[in-house]
CSV table of C-alpha atoms in Angstrom, one decimal:
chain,number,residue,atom,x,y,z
A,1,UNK,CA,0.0,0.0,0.0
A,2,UNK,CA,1.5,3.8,-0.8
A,3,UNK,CA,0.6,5.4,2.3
A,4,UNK,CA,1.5,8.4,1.0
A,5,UNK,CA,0.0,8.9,-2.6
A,6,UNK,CA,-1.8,12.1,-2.5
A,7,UNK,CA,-3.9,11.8,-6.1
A,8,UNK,CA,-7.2,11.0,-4.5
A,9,UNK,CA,-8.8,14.5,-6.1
A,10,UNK,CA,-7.6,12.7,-9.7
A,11,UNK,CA,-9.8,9.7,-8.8
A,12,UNK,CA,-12.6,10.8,-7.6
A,13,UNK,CA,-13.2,13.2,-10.1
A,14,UNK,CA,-16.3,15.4,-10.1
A,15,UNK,CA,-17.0,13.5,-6.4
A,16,UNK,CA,-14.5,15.8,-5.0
A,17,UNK,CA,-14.5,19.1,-7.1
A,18,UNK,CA,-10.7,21.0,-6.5
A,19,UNK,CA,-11.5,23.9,-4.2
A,20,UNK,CA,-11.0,27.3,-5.7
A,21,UNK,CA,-8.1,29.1,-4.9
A,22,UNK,CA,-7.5,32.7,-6.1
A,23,UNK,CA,-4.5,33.9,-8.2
A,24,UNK,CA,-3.3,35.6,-5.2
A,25,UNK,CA,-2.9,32.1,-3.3
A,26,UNK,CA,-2.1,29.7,-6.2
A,27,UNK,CA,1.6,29.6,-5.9
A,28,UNK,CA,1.3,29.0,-2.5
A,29,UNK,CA,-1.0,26.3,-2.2
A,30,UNK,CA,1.4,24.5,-5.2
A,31,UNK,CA,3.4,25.2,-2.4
A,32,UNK,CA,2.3,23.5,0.5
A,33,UNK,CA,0.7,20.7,-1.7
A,34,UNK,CA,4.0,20.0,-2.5
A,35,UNK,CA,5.6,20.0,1.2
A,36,UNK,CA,2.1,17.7,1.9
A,37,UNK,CA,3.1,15.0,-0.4
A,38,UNK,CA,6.8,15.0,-0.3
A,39,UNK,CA,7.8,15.5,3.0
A,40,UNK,CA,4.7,15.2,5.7
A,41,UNK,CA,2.7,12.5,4.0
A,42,UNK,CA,5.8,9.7,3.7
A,43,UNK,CA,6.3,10.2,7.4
A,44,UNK,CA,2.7,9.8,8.4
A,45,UNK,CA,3.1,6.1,9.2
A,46,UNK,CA,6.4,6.3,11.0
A,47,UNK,CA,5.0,9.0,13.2
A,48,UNK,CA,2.4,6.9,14.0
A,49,UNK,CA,4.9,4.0,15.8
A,50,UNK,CA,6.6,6.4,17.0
A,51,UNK,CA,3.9,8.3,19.3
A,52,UNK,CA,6.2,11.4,19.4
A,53,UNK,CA,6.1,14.8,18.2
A,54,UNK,CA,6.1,15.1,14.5
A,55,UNK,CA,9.5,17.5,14.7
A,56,UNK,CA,10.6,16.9,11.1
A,57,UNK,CA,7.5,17.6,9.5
A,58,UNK,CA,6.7,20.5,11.3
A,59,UNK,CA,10.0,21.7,10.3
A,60,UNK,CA,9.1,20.7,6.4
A,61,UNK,CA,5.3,23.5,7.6
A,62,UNK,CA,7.7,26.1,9.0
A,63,UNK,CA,10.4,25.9,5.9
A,64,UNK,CA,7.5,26.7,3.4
A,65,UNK,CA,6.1,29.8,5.7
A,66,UNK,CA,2.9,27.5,6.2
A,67,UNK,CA,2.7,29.3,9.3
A,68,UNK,CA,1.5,32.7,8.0
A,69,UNK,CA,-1.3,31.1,6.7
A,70,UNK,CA,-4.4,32.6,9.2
A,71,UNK,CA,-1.9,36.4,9.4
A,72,UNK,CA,-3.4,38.8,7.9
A,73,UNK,CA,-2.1,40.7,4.4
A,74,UNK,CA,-1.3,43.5,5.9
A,75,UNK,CA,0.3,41.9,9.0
A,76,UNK,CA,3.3,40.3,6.6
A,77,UNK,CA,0.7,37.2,6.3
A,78,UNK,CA,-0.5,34.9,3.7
A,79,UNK,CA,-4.6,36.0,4.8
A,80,UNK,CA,-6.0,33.1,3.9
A,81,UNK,CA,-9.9,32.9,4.5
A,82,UNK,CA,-10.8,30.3,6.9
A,83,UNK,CA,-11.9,28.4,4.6
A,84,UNK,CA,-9.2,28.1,2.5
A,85,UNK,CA,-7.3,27.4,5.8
A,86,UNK,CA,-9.9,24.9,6.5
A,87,UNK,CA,-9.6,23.1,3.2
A,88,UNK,CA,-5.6,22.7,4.1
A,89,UNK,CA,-7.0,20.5,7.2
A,90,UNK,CA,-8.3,18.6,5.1
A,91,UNK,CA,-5.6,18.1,2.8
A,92,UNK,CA,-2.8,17.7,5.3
A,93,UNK,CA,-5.4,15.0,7.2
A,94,UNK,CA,-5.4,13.0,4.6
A,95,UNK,CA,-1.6,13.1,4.5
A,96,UNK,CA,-0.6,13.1,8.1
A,97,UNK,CA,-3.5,13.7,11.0
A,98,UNK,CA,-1.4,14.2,13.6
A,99,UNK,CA,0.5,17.0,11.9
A,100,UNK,CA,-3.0,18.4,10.6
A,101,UNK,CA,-4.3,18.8,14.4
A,102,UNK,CA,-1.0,20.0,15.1
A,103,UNK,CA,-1.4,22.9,12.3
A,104,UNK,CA,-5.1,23.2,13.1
A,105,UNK,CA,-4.4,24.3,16.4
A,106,UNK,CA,-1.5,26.5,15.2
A,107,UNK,CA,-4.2,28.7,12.7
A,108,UNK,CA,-7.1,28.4,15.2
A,109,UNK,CA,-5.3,30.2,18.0
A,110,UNK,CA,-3.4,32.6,16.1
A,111,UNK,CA,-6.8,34.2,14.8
A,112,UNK,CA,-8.4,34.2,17.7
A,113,UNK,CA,-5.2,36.0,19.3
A,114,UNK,CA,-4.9,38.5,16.7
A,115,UNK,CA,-8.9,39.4,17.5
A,116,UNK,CA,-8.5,39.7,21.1
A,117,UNK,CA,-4.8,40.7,21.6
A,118,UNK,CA,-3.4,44.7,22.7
A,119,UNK,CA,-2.0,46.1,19.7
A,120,UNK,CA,1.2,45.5,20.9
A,121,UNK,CA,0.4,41.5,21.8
A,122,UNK,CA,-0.6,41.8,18.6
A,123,UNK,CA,2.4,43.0,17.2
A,124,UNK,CA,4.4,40.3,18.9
A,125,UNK,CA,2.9,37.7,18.1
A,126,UNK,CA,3.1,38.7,14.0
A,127,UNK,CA,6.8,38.9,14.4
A,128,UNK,CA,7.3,35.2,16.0
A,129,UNK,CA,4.8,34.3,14.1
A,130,UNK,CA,5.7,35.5,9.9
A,131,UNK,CA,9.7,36.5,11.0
A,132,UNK,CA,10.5,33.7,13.7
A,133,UNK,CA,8.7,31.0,12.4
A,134,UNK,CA,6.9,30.2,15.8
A,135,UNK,CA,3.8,27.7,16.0
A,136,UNK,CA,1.5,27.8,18.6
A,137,UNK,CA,0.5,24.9,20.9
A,138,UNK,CA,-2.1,24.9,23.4
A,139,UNK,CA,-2.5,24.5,27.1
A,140,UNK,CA,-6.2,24.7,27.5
A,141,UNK,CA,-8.1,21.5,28.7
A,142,UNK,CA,-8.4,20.7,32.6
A,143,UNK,CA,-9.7,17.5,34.4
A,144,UNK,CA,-12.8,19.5,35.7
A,145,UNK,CA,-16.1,17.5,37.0
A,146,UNK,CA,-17.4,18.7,33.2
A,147,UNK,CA,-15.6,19.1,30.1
A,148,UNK,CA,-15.6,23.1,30.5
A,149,UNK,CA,-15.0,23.2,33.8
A,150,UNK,CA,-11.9,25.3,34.6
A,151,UNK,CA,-10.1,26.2,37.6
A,152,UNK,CA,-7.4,23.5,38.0
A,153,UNK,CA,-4.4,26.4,36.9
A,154,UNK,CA,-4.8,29.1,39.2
A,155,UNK,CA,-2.6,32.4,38.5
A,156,UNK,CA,-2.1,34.7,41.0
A,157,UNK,CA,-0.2,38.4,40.9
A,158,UNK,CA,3.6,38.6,40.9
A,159,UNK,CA,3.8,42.3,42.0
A,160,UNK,CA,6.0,42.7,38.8
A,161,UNK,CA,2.6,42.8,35.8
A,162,UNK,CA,3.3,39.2,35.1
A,163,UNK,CA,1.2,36.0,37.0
A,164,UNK,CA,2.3,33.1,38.9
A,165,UNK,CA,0.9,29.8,37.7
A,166,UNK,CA,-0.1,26.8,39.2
A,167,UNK,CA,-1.6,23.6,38.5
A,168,UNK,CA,-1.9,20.7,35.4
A,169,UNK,CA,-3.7,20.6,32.1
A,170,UNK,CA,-4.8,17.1,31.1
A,171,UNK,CA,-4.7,17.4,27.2
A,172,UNK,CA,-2.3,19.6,25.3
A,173,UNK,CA,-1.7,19.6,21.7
A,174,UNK,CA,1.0,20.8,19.9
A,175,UNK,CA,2.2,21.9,23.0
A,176,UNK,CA,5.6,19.1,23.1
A,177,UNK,CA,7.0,20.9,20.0
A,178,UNK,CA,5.6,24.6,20.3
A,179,UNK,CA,7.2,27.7,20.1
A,180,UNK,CA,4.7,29.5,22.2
A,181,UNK,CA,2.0,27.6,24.4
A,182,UNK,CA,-1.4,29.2,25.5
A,183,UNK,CA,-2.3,29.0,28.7
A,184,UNK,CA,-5.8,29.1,29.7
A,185,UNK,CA,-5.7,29.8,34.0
A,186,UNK,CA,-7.9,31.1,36.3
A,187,UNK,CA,-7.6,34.6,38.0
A,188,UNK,CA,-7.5,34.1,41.3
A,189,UNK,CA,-7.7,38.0,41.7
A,190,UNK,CA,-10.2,39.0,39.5
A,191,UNK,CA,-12.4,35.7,39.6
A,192,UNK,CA,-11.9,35.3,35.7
A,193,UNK,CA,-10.0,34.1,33.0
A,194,UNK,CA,-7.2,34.8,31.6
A,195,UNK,CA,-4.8,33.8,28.8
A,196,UNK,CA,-1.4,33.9,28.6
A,197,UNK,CA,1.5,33.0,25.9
A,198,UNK,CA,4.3,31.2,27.3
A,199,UNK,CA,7.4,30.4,25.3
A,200,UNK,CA,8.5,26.7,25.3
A,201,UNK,CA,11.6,26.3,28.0
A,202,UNK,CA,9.6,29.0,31.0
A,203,UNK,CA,11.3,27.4,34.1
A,204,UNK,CA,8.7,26.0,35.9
A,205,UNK,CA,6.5,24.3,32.9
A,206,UNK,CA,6.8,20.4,32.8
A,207,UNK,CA,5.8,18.9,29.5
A,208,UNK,CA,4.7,15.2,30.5
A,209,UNK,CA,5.5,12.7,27.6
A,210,UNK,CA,2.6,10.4,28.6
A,211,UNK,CA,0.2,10.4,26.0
A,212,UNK,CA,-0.8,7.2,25.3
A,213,UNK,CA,-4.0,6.8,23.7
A,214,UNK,CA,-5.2,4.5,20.8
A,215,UNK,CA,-5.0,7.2,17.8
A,216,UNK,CA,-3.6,10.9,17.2
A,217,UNK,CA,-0.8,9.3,18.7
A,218,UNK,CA,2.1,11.7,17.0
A,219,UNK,CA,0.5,14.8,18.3
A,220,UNK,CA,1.5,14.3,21.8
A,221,UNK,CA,-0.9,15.8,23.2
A,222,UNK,CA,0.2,15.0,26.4
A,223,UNK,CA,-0.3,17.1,30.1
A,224,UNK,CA,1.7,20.2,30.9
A,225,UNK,CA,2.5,21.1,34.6
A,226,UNK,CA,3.1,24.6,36.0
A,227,UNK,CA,4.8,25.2,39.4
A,228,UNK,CA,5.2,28.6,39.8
A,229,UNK,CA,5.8,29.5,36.6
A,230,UNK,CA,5.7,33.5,36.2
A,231,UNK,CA,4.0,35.2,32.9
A,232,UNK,CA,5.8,38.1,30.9
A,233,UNK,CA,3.1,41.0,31.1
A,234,UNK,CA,4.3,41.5,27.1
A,235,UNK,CA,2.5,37.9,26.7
A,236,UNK,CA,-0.9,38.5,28.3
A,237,UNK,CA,-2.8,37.9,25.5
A,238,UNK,CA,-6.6,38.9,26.6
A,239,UNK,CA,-6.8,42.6,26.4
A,240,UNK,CA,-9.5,44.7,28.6
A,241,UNK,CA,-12.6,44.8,27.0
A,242,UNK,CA,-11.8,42.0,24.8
A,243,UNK,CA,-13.9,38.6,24.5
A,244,UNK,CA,-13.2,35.8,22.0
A,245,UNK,CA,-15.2,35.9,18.8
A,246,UNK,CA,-18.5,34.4,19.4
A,247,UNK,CA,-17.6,32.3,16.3
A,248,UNK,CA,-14.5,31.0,17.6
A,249,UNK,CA,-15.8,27.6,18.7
A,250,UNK,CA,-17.6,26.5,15.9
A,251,UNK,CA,-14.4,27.4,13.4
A,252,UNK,CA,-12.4,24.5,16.2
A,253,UNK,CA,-15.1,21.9,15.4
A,254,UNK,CA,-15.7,22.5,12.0
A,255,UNK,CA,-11.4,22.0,11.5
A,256,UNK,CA,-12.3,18.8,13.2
A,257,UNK,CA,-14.8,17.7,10.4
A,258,UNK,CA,-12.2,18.5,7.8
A,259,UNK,CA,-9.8,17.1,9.4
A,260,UNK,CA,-12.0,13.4,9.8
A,261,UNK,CA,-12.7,13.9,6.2
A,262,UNK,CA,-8.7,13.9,5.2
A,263,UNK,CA,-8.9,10.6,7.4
A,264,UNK,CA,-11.5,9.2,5.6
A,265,UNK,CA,-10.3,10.6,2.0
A,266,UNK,CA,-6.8,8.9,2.6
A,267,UNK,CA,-8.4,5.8,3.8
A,268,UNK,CA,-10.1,5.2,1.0
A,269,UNK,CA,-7.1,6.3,-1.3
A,270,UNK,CA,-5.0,3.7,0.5
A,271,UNK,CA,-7.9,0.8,0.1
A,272,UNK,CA,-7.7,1.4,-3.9
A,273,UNK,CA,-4.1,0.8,-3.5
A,274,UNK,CA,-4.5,-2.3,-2.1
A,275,UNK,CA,-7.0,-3.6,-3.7
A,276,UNK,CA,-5.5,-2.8,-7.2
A,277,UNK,CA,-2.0,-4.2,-6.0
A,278,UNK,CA,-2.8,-6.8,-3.1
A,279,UNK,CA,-6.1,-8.3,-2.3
A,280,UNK,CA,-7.0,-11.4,-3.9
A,281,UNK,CA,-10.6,-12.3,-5.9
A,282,UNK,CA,-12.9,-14.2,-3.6
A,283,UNK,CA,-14.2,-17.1,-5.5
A,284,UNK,CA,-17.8,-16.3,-5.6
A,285,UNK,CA,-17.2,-13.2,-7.6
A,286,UNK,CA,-16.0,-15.5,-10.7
A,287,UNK,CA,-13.4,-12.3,-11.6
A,288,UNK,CA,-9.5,-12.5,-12.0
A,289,UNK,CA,-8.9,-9.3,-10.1
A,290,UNK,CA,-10.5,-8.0,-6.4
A,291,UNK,CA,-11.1,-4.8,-8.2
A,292,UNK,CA,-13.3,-6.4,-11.1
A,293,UNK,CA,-15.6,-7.9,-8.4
A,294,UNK,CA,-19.0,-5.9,-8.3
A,295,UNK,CA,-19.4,-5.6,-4.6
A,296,UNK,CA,-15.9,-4.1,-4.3
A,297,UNK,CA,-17.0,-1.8,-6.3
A,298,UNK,CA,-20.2,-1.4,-4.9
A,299,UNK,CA,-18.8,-0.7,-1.3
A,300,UNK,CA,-16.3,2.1,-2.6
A,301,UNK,CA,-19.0,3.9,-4.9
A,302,UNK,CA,-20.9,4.1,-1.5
A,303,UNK,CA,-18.3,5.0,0.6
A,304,UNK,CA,-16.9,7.5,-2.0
A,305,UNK,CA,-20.6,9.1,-2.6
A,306,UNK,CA,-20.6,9.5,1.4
A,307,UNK,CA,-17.7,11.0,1.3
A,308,UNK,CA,-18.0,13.3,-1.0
A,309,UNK,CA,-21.2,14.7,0.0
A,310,UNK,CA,-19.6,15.1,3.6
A,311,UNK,CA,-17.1,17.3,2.0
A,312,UNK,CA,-19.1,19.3,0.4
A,313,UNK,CA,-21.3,19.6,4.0
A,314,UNK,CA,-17.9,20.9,5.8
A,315,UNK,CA,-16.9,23.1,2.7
A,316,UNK,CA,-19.9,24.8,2.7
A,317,UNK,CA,-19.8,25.0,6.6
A,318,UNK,CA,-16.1,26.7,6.0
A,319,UNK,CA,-17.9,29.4,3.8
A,320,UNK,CA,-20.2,30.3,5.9
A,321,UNK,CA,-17.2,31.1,9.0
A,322,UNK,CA,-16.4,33.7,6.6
A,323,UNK,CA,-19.5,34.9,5.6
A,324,UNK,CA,-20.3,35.3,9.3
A,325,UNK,CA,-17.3,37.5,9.3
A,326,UNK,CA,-18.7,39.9,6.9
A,327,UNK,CA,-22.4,39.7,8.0
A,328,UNK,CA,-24.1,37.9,5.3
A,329,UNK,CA,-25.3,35.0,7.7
A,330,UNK,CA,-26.7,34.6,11.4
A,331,UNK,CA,-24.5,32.4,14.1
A,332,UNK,CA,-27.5,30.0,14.0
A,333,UNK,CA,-27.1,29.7,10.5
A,334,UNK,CA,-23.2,28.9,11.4
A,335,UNK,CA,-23.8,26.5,13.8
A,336,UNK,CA,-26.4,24.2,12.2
A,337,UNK,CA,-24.1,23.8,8.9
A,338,UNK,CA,-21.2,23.3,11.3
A,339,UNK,CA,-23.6,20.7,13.4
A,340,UNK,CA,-24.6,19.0,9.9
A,341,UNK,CA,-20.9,18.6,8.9
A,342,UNK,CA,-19.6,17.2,12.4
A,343,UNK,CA,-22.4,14.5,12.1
A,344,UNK,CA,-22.1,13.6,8.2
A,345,UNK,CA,-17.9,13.6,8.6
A,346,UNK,CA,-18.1,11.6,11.5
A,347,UNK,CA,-19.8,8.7,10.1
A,348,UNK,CA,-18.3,9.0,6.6
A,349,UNK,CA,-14.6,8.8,8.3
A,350,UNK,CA,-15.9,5.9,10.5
A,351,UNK,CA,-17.5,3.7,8.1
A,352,UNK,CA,-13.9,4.4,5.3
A,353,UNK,CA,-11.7,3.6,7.6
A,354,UNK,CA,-13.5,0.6,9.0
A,355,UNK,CA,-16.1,-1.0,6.6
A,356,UNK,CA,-13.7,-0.5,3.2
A,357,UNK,CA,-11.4,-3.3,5.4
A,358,UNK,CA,-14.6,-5.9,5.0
A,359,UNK,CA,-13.5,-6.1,1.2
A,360,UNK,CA,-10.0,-6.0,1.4
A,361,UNK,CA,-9.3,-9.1,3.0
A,362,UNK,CA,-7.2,-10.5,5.7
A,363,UNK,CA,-3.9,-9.3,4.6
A,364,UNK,CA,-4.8,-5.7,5.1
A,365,UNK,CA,-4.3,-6.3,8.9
A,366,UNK,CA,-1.1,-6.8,8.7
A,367,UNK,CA,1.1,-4.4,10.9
A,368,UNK,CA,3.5,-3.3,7.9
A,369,UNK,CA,0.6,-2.5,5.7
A,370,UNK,CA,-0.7,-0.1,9.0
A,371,UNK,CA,-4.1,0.8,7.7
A,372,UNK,CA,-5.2,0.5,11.3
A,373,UNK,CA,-4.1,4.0,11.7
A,374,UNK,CA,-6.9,5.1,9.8
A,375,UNK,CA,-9.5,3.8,12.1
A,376,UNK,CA,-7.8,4.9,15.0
A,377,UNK,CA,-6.9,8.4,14.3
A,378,UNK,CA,-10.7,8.9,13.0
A,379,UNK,CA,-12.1,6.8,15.8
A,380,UNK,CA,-10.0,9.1,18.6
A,381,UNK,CA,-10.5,12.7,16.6
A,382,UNK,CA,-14.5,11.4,16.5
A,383,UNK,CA,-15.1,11.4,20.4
A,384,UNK,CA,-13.8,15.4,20.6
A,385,UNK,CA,-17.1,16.5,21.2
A,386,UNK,CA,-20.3,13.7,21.0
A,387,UNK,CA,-21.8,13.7,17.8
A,388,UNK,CA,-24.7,12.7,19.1
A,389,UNK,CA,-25.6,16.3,21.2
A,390,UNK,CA,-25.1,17.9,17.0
A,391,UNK,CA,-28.1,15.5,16.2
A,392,UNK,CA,-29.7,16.6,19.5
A,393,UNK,CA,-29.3,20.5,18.7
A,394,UNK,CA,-30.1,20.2,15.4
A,395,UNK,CA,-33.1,18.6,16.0
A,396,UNK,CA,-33.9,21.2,18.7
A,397,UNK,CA,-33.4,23.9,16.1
A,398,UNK,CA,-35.9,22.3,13.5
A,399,UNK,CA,-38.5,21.7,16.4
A,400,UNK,CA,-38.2,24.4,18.6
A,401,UNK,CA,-36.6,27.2,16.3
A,402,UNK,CA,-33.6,27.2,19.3
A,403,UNK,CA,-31.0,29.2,18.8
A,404,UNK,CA,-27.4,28.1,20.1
A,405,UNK,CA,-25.8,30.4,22.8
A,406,UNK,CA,-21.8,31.2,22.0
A,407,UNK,CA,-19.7,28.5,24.0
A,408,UNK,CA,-17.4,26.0,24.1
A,409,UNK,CA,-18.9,23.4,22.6
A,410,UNK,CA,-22.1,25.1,20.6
């Protein structure tokens, strides 16, 4: 199997229309698609055994100024829309998912900073950002009695503008090869909440190599300790008066969808290969080659249509972040797309990266071939946020005309 041929587009055809890029991105989307396929995707599977930090293909992102990506024009960035950033997800999840959460969290956070940041934050952060080549991990998720529960990192004054932190985040990705590293903590001062940027190597933060977990395994999205580590004031990222975009969440979940849709995308990718180069007829079908027999064929044509109309669900669901942008569409109109997509990617991804193995035969178990990784790294991305609370609001929206509230999770 060629875990890392990239020509799915080419084979589906008119399933999976090329997104449109404009002249002013073109060169660099040859760019990156380039960096994708010759140096991320031929280290996907190796990452995978490995369980660590993807360093040399994050190195390959940073070489090609991927990084810029989500900066503004006028900032020294590349201003992509989001979803044009979106649609990279996608493309780097069906080379490598690891490094595509790793990225995702990268562009997520930077514009999100750059909308609630001082001016000079702001400032900052563009220079690490487009001149030093920094990426951003994040430091965000606590073992609270609910999922968005907070209070576990406490920061307290230092008498000097910065903060003293305390306490342990349970899940944080990106964070064992980042730059700079977001901390989410809780103001025990002010009663509130408060982000910070911390460069990697602050005495006093402990990054714990013990993420172990059955897929995503390369983005090592392990805990992070603080004990006593102090803040620079110049890294304070939330400015007074300043609330993240009301949008913010649903952009994090929708990168999810396009990233399970890379998943599913290379999944089935890889099954053609193997089927065209290794599986064997089964005698019923009366055919010299697996890929002549009719329920073969049958079983990709339905995976492939599921596929691509999940794709188009998320696409459209990337549009509309934009749209919101410029006040064309309501939240609620945001959200439900956003909801619709999660669902429809979800069960796409799952039934690729599982169900195409049913025709493939036995061999494709085999460790060398590694297809597992599919199933695992869509299986793990899948249980983010429950699928099954989208169906639930969705169906209260149609029923009830319910609007979501901005949060976390909605």
């Amino acid at each position: 199997m060629k875990q890392h041929d990239n020509d799915l587009p080419d084979r589906l055809g008119c399933l999976l229309p090329s997104f449109p890029v404009s002249e002013q991105h073109k060169s660099a989307m040859e760019t990156f698609r380039r960096v994708i396929r010759e140096d991320i995707a031929p280290m996907a599977a190796e990452n995978d055994r490995q369980g660590r930090y993807p360093r040399q293909s994050i190195a390959a992102l940073k070489a090609a100024d991927f990084l810029r990506v989500p900066v503004p024009v006028a900032h020294g960035g590349l201003g992509f829309s989001q979803a044009l950033s979106q649609h990279l997800m996608f493309e780097l999840g069906r080379a490598d998912p690891a490094v595509a959460q790793i990225y995702k969290v990268h562009d997520d956070l930077t514009r999100e900073l750059l909308d609630v940041g001082s001016e000079r934050f702001c400032a900052a952060l563009v220079k690490a950002v487009c001149e030093d080549r920094a990426i951003i991990g994040a430091a965000i998720a606590e073992n609270g009695r609910s999922v968005d529960q907070f209070g576990q990192v406490t920061a307290a004054p230092d008498g000097e503008g910065g903060y003293v932190l305390n306490g342990r985040k349970i899940y944080a990705t990106g964070a064992a090869g980042a730059d700079l590293i977001l901390v989410a903590s809780f103001d025990l001062g002010q009663q509130a909440m408060r982000l910070d940027l911390v460069p990697a190597g602050t005495p006093g933060m402990t990054i714990g190599q013990d993420w172990d977990r059955l897929g995503q395994r390369a983005t090592d999205s392990g805990s992070v300790t603080f004990e006593n580590l102090r803040t620079h004031p110049n890294w304070s990222a939330l400015a007074p008066g300043r609330m993240p975009p009301v949008h913010g969440s649903l952009r994090y979940q929708n990168g999810f969808s396009m990233i399970l849709l890379g998943i599913g995308a290379g999944a089935l990718n890889a099954a053609n290969d193997f089927v065209v180069t290794t599986s064997r007829p089964w005698p019923s079908a009366q055919v010299e080659r697996a890929s002549d027999d009719l329920l073969v064929r049958r079983l990709f044509g339905e995976i492939g249509a599921d596929l691509a109309a999940a794709c188009a669900l998320g696409r459209n669901a990337a549009e509309l972040l934009d749209a919101f942008e410029r006040a064309e569409v309501s939240r609620t109109d945001v959200a439900m797309s956003v909801y619709a997509a999660r669902s429809s990617a979800t069960r796409s991804a799952l039934r690729a990266t599982s169900d195409l193995m049913s025709v493939l035969g036995a061999r494709v178990t085999d460790a060398r071939v590694g297809f597992d990784r599919y199933w695992r790294d869509a299986r793990t991305l899948s249980l983010h946020d429950p699928v099954e609370w989208k169906h639930e609001e969705i169906g209260r929206h149609l029923l009830t005309g319910w609007e979501p509230p901005p949060g976390l999770y909605q």
